[in-house]
CSV table of C-alpha atoms and ligand atoms in Angstrom, one decimal:
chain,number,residue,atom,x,y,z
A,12,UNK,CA,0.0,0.0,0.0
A,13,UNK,CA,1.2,3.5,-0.8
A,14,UNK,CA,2.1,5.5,2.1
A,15,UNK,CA,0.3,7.9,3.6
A,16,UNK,CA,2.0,11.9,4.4
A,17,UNK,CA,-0.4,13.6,6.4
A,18,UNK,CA,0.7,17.5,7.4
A,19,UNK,CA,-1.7,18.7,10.5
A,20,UNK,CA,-1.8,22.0,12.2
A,21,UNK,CA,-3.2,22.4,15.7
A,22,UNK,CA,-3.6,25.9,17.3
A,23,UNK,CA,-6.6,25.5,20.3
A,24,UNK,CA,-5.1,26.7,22.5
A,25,UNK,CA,-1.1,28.4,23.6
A,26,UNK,CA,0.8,26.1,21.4
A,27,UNK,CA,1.2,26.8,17.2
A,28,UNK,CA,2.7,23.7,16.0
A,29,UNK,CA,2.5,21.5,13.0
A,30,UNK,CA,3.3,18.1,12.0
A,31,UNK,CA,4.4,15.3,9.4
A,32,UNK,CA,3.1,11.6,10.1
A,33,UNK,CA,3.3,9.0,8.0
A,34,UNK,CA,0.9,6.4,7.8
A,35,UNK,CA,-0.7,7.6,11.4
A,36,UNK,CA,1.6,6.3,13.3
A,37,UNK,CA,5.5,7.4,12.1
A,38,UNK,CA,6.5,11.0,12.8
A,39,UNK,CA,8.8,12.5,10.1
A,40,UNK,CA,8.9,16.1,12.2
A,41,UNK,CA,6.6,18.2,14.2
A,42,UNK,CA,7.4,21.8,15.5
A,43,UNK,CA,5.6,23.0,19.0
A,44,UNK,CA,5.9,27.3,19.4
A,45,UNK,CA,4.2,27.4,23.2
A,46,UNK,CA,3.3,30.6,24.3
A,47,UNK,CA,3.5,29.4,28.3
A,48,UNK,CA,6.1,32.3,28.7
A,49,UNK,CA,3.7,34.9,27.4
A,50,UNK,CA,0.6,34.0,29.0
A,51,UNK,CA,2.4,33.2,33.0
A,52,UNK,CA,2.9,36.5,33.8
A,53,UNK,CA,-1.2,36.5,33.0
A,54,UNK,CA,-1.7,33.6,35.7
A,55,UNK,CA,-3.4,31.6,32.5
A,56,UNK,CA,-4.4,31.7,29.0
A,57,UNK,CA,-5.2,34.9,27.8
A,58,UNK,CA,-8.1,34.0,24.7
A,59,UNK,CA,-7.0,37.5,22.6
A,60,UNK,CA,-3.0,37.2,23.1
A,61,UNK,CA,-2.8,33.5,22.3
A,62,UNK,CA,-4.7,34.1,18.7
A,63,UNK,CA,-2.8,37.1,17.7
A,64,UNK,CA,0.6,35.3,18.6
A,65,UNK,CA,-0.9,32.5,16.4
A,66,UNK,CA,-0.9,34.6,13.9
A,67,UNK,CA,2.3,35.7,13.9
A,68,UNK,CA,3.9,32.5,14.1
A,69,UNK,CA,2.0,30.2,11.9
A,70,UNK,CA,3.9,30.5,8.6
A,71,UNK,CA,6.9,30.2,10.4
A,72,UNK,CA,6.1,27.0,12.0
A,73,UNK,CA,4.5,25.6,8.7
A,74,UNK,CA,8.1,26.5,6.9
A,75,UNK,CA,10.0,25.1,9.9
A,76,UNK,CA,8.4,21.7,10.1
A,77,UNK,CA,8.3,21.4,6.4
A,78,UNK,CA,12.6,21.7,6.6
A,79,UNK,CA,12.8,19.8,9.5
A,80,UNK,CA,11.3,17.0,7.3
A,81,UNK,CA,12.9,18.0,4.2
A,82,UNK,CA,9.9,17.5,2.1
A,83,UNK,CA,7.7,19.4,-0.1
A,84,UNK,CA,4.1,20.6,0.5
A,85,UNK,CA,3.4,18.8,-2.9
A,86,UNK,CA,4.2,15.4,-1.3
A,87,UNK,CA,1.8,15.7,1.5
A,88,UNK,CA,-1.3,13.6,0.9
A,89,UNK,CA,-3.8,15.9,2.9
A,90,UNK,CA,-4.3,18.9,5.3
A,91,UNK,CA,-5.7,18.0,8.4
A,92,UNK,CA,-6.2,20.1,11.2
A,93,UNK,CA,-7.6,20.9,14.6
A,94,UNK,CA,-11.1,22.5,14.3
A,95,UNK,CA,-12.4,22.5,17.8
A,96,UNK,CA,-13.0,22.4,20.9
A,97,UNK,CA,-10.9,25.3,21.8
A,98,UNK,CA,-10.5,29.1,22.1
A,99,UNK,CA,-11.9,30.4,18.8
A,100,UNK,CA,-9.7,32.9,17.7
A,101,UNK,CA,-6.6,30.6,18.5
A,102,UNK,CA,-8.7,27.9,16.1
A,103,UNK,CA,-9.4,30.1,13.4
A,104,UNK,CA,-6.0,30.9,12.6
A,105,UNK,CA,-5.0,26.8,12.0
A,106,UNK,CA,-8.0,26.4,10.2
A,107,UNK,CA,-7.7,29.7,7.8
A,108,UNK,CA,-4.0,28.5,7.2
A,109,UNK,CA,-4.8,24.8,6.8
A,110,UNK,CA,-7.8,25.8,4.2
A,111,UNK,CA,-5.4,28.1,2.3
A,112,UNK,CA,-2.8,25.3,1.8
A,113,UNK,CA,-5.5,22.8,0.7
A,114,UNK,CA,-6.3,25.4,-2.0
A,115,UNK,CA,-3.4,26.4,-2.8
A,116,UNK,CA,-2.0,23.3,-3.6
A,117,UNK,CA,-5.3,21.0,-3.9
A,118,UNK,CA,-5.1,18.4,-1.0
A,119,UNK,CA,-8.1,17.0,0.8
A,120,UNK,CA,-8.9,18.9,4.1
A,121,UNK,CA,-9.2,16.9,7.3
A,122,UNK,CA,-11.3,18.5,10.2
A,123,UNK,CA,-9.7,16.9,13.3
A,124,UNK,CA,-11.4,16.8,16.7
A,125,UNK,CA,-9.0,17.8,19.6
A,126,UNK,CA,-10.2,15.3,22.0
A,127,UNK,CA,-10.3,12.8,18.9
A,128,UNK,CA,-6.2,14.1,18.7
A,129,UNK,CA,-5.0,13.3,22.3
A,130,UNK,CA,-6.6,9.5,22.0
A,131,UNK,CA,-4.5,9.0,18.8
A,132,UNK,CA,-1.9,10.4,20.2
A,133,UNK,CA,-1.0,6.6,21.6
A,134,UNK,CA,-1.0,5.4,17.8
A,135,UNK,CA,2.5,7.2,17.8
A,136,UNK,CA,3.9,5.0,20.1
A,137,UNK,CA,1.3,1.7,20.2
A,138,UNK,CA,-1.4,0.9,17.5
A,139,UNK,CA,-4.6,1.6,19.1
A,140,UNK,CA,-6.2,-2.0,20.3
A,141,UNK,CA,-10.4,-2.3,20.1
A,142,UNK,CA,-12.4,-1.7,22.3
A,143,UNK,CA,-10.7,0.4,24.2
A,144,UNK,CA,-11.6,3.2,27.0
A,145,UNK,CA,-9.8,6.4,26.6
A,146,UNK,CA,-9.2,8.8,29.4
A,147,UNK,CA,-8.7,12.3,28.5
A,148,UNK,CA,-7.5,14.6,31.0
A,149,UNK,CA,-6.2,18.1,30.3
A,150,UNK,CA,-6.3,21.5,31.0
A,151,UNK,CA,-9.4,22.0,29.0
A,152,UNK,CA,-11.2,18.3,29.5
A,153,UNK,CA,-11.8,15.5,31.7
A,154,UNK,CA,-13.7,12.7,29.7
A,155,UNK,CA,-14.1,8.8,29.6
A,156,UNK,CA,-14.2,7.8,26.1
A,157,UNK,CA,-15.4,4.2,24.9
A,158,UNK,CA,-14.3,3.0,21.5
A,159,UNK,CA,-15.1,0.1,19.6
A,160,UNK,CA,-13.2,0.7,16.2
A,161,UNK,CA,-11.4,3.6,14.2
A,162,UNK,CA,-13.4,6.5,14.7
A,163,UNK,CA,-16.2,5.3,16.8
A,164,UNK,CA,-16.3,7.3,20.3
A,165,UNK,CA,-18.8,7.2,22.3
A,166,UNK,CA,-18.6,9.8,25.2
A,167,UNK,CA,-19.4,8.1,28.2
A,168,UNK,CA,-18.6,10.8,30.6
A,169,UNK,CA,-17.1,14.1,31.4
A,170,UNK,CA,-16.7,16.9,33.7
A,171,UNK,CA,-19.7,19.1,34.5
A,172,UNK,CA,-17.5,22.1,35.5
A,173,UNK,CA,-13.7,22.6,35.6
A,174,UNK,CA,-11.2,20.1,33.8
A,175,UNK,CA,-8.9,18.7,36.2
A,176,UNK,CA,-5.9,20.3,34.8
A,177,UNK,CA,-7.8,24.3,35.2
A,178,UNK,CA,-8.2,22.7,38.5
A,179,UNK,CA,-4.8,21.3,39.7
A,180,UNK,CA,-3.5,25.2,38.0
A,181,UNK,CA,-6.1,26.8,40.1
A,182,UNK,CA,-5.5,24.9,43.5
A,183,UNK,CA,-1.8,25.7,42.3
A,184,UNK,CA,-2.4,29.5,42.0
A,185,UNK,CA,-4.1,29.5,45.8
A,186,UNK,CA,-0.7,28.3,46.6
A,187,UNK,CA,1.2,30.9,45.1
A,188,UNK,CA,2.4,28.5,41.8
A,189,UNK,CA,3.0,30.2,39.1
A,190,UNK,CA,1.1,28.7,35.6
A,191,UNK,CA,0.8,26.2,34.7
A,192,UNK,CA,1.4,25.1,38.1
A,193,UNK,CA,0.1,21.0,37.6
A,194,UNK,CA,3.6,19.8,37.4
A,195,UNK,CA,4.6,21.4,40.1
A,196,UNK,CA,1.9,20.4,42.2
A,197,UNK,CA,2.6,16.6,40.8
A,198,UNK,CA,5.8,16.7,41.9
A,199,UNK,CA,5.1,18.4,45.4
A,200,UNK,CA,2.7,15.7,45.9
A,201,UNK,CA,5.3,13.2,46.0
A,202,UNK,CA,7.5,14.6,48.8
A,203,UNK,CA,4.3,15.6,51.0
A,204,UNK,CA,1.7,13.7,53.4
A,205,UNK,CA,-1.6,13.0,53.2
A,206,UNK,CA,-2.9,15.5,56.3
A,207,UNK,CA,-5.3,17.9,55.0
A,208,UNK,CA,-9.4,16.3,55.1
A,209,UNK,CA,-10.3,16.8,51.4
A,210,UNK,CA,-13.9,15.9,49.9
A,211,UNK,CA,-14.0,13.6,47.4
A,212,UNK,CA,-15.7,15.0,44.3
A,213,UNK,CA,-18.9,13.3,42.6
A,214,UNK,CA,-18.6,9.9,44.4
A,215,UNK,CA,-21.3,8.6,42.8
A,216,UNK,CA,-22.5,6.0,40.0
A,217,UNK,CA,-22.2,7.9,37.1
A,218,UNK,CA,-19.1,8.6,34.8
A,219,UNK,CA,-19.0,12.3,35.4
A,220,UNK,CA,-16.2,14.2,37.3
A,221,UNK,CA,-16.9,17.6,39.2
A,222,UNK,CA,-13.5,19.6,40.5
A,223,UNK,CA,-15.2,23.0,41.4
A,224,UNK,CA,-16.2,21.6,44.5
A,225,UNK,CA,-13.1,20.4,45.5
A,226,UNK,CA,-11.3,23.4,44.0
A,227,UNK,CA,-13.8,25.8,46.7
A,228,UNK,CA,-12.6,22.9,49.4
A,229,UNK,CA,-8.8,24.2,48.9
A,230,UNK,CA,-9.8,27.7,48.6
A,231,UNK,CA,-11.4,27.7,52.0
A,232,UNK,CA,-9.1,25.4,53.8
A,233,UNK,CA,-6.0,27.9,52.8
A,234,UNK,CA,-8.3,30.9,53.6
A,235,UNK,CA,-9.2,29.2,57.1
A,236,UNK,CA,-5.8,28.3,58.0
A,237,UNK,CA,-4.3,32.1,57.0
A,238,UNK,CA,-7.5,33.4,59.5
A,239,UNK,CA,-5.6,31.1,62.1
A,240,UNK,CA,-1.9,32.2,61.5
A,241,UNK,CA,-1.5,28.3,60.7
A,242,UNK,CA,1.5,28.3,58.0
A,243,UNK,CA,0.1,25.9,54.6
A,244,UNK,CA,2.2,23.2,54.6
A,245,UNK,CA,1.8,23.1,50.6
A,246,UNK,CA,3.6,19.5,50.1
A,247,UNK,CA,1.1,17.6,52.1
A,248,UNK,CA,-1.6,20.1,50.6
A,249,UNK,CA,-0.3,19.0,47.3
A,250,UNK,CA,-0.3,15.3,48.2
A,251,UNK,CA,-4.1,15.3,49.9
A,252,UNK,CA,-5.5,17.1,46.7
A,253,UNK,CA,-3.5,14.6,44.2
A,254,UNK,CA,-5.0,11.7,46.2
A,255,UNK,CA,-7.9,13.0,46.2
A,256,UNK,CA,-8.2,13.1,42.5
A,257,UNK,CA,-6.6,10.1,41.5
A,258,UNK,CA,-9.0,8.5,43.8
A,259,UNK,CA,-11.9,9.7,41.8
A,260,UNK,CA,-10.3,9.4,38.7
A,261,UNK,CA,-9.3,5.8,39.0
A,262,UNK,CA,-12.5,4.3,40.5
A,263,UNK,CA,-14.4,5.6,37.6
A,264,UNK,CA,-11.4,4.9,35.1
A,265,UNK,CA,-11.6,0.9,36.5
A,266,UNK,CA,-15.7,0.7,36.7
A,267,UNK,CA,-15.6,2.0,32.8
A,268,UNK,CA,-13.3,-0.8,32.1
A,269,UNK,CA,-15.1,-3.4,34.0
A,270,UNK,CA,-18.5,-2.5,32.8
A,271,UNK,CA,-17.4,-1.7,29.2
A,272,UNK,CA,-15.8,-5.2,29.3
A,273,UNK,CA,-12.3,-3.6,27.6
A,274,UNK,CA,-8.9,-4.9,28.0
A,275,UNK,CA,-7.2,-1.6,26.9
A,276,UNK,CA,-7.1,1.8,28.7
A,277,UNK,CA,-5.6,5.2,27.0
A,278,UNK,CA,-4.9,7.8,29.0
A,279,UNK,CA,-4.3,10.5,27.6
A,280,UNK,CA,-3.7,15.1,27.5
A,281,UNK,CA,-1.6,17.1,29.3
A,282,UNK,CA,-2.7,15.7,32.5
A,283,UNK,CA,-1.1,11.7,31.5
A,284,UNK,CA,1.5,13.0,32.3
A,285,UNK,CA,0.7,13.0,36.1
A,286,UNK,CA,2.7,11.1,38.3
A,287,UNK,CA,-0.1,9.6,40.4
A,288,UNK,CA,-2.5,9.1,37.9
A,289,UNK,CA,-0.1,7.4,35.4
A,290,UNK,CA,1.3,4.8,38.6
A,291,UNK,CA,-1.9,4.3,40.2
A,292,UNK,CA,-3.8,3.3,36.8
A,293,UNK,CA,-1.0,1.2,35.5
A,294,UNK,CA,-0.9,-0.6,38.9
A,295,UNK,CA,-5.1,-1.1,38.7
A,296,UNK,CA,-4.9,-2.4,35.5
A,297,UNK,CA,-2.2,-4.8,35.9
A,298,UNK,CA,-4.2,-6.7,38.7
A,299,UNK,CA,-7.2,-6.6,36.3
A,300,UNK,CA,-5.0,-7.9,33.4
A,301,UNK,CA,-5.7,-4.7,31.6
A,302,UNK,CA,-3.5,-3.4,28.8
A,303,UNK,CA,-3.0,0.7,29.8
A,304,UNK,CA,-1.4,3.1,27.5
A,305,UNK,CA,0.0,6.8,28.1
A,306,UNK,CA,1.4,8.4,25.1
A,307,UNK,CA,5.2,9.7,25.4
A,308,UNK,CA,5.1,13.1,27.1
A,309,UNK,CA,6.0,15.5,24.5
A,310,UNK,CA,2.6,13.6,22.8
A,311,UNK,CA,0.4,13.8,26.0
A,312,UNK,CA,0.3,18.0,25.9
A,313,UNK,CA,-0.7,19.6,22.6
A,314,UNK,CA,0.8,19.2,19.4
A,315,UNK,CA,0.0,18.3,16.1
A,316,UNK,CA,1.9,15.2,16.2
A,317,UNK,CA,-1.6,13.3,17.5
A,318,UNK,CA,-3.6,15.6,14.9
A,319,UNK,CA,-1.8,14.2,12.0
A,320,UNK,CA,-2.3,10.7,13.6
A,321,UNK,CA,-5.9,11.3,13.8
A,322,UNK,CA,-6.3,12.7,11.1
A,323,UNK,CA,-4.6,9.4,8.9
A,324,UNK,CA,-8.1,7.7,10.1
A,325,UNK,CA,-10.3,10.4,9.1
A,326,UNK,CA,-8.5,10.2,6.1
A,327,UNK,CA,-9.0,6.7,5.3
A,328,UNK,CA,-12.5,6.6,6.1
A,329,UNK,CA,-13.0,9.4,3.5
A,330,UNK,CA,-14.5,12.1,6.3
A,331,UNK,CA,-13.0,14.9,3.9
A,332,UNK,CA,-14.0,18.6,5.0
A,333,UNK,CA,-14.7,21.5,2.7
A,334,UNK,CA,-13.4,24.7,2.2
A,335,UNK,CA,-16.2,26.3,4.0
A,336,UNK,CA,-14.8,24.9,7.4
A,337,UNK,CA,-15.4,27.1,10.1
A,338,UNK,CA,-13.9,26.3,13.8
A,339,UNK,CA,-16.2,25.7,16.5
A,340,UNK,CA,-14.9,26.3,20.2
A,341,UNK,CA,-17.4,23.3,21.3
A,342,UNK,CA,-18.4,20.1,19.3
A,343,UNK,CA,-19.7,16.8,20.4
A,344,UNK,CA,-16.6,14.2,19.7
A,345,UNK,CA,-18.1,11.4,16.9
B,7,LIG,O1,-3.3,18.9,27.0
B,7,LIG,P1,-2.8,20.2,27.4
B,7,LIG,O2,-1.4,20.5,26.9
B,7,LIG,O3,-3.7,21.3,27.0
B,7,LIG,C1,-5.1,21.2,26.9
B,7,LIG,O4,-5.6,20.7,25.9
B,7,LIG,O5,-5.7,21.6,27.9
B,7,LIG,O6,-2.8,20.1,29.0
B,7,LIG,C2,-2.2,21.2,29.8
B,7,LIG,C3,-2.6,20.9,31.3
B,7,LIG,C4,-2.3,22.1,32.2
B,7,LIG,O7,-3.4,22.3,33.0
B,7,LIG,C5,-1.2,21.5,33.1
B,7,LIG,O8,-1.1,22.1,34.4
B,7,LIG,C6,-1.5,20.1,33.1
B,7,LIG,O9,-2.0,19.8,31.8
B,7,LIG,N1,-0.4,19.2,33.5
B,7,LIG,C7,-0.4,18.5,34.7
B,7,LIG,C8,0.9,17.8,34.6
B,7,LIG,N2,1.5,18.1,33.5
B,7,LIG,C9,0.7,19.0,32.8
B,7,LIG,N3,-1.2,18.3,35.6
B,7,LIG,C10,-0.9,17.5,36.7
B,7,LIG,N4,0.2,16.8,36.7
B,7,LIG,C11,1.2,16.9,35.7
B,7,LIG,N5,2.3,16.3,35.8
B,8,LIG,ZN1,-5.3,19.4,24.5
């Protein structure tokens, strides 16, 4: 069979970066601009600066990736890119760029899901194994994800307010972190103790998550313990709020699996590459004789690595977009 060349562009959110895959699953060169520098002093993404330095950068990453591979815009088989969830202005720029270059040199345009992205991420390291349950957890979602083939998601669950990563940067912010303060929080919680009485959020039969709650539970504990001239001890504050999440994060992870009858667990986004929920899921599964996946790190935040990969299926099953794409900054994942 021929190969495949697919060049993706994925601008959601703070990172401008584009991508070669071949065949879904072999990177020939991606390029990631992030725009973390910009946006820290900010305490989080700002929606207007993160499109306008999108804009900016764009051509220079499309040029740069394109070197990097030492290969020719004419030899790509299709466009595919990134055209929602996310912040629409950041969005609109990768799909303006990625509609131009389809025109301009006549390639099929694939409209990638960004949720869709993250799962395939794990085709880059791991062909994806049916059915599976994916679990997405990033800065922007928290979702359980059942799949029974290629392109067949069925969204199981989700979070009804924050994602856990705007929480862990949140909780991380209370504690004087600066953003995105997740990692450092991660890595806080393994030097700390388990000492501060934490809530554990949505404990209850469905597959939905909730973090506000919790994220008000840290607010008021740190505001209560100031009142009281108590110093935060912020490593065991770190620990009790990563336990607390993995806890709710891995019951409902495992009951998916068990219920869903599936021997293969993704876990993927920026938030994979969490210390706790990476051991404590890989440990689970083991005893349940459950294959679990987390894609390399640089593939578990954003990039357009996982868009390409994505879009290699999209591509195949002929779900070719039009030059009338417009991004949307919510759409249901199918
Ligand atoms: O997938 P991603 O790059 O962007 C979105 O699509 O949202 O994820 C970024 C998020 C941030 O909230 C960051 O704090 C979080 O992932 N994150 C972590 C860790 N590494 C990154 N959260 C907890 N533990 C980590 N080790
Ligand atoms: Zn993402």
């Amino acid at each position: 069979m021929k190969d495949v060349y697919i060049f993706a562009i994925e601008s959601s959110c703070d990172e401008t970066s584009c991508s070669i895959v071949k065949n879904g699953k072999e990177e020939i060169a991606t390029v990631v601009l992030s725009q973390i520098d910009i946006h820290k002093d900010f305490g989080g993404v700002v929606p207007e600066i993160a499109s306008r330095h999108h804009v900016k950068n764009i051509t220079m990453v499309i040029e740069e990736c394109l070197t990097k591979a030492n290969m020719t815009m004419e030899e790509m088989d299709a466009i595919a890119v990134t055209y929602g969830p996310g912040l629409i202005g950041s969005l609109l720029v990768g799909v303006e760029a990625a509609k131009t270059l389809a025109y301009l040199y006549q390639k099929p345009l694939i409209p990638v899901h960004h949720i869709s992205g993250h799962i395939y991420a794990n085709n880059l390291k791991e062909e994806l194994q049916f059915p599976l349950i994916a679990l997405v957890v990033s800065g922007g979602h928290t979702e359980l994800v059942y799949m029974k083939d290629h392109y067949s998601f069925e969204k199981i669950g989700g979070t009804l307010d924050d994602a856990v990563g705007e929480c862990y940067d949140k909780v991380a912010r209370i504690i004087d972190v600066p953003y995105p303060g997740g990692p450092t929080i991660d890595k806080w919680a393994q030097l700390g103790e388990d000492t501060y009485p934490l809530p554990l959020p949505l404990n209850d039969n469905s597959y939905n998550f909730s973090f506000s709650g919790l994220k008000s539970a840290v607010i008021n504990l740190v505001h209560n313990e100031k009142q009281r001239n108590h110093p935060i001890r912020k490593k065991d504050l770190a620990t009790s709020f990563q336990n607390t999440v993995v806890n709710i994060i891995s019951k409902k992870t495992m009951k998916a699996l068990k219920e869903y009858q599936v021997k293969n667990l993704i876990i993927a986004g920026g938030v994979a590459a969490n210390q706790g929920i990476r051991e404590t899921l890989t440990s689970l599964c083991k005893e349940e004789n459950i294959h679990c996946s987390v894609p390399d790190k640089q593939y578990c935040t954003d990039n357009a690595a996982m868009i390409a990969a994505s879009g290699y299926y999209a591509y195949r099953l002929g779900r070719v977009g039009t030059l009338d794409l417009n991004p949307k900054s919510s759409i249901i994942l199918k």
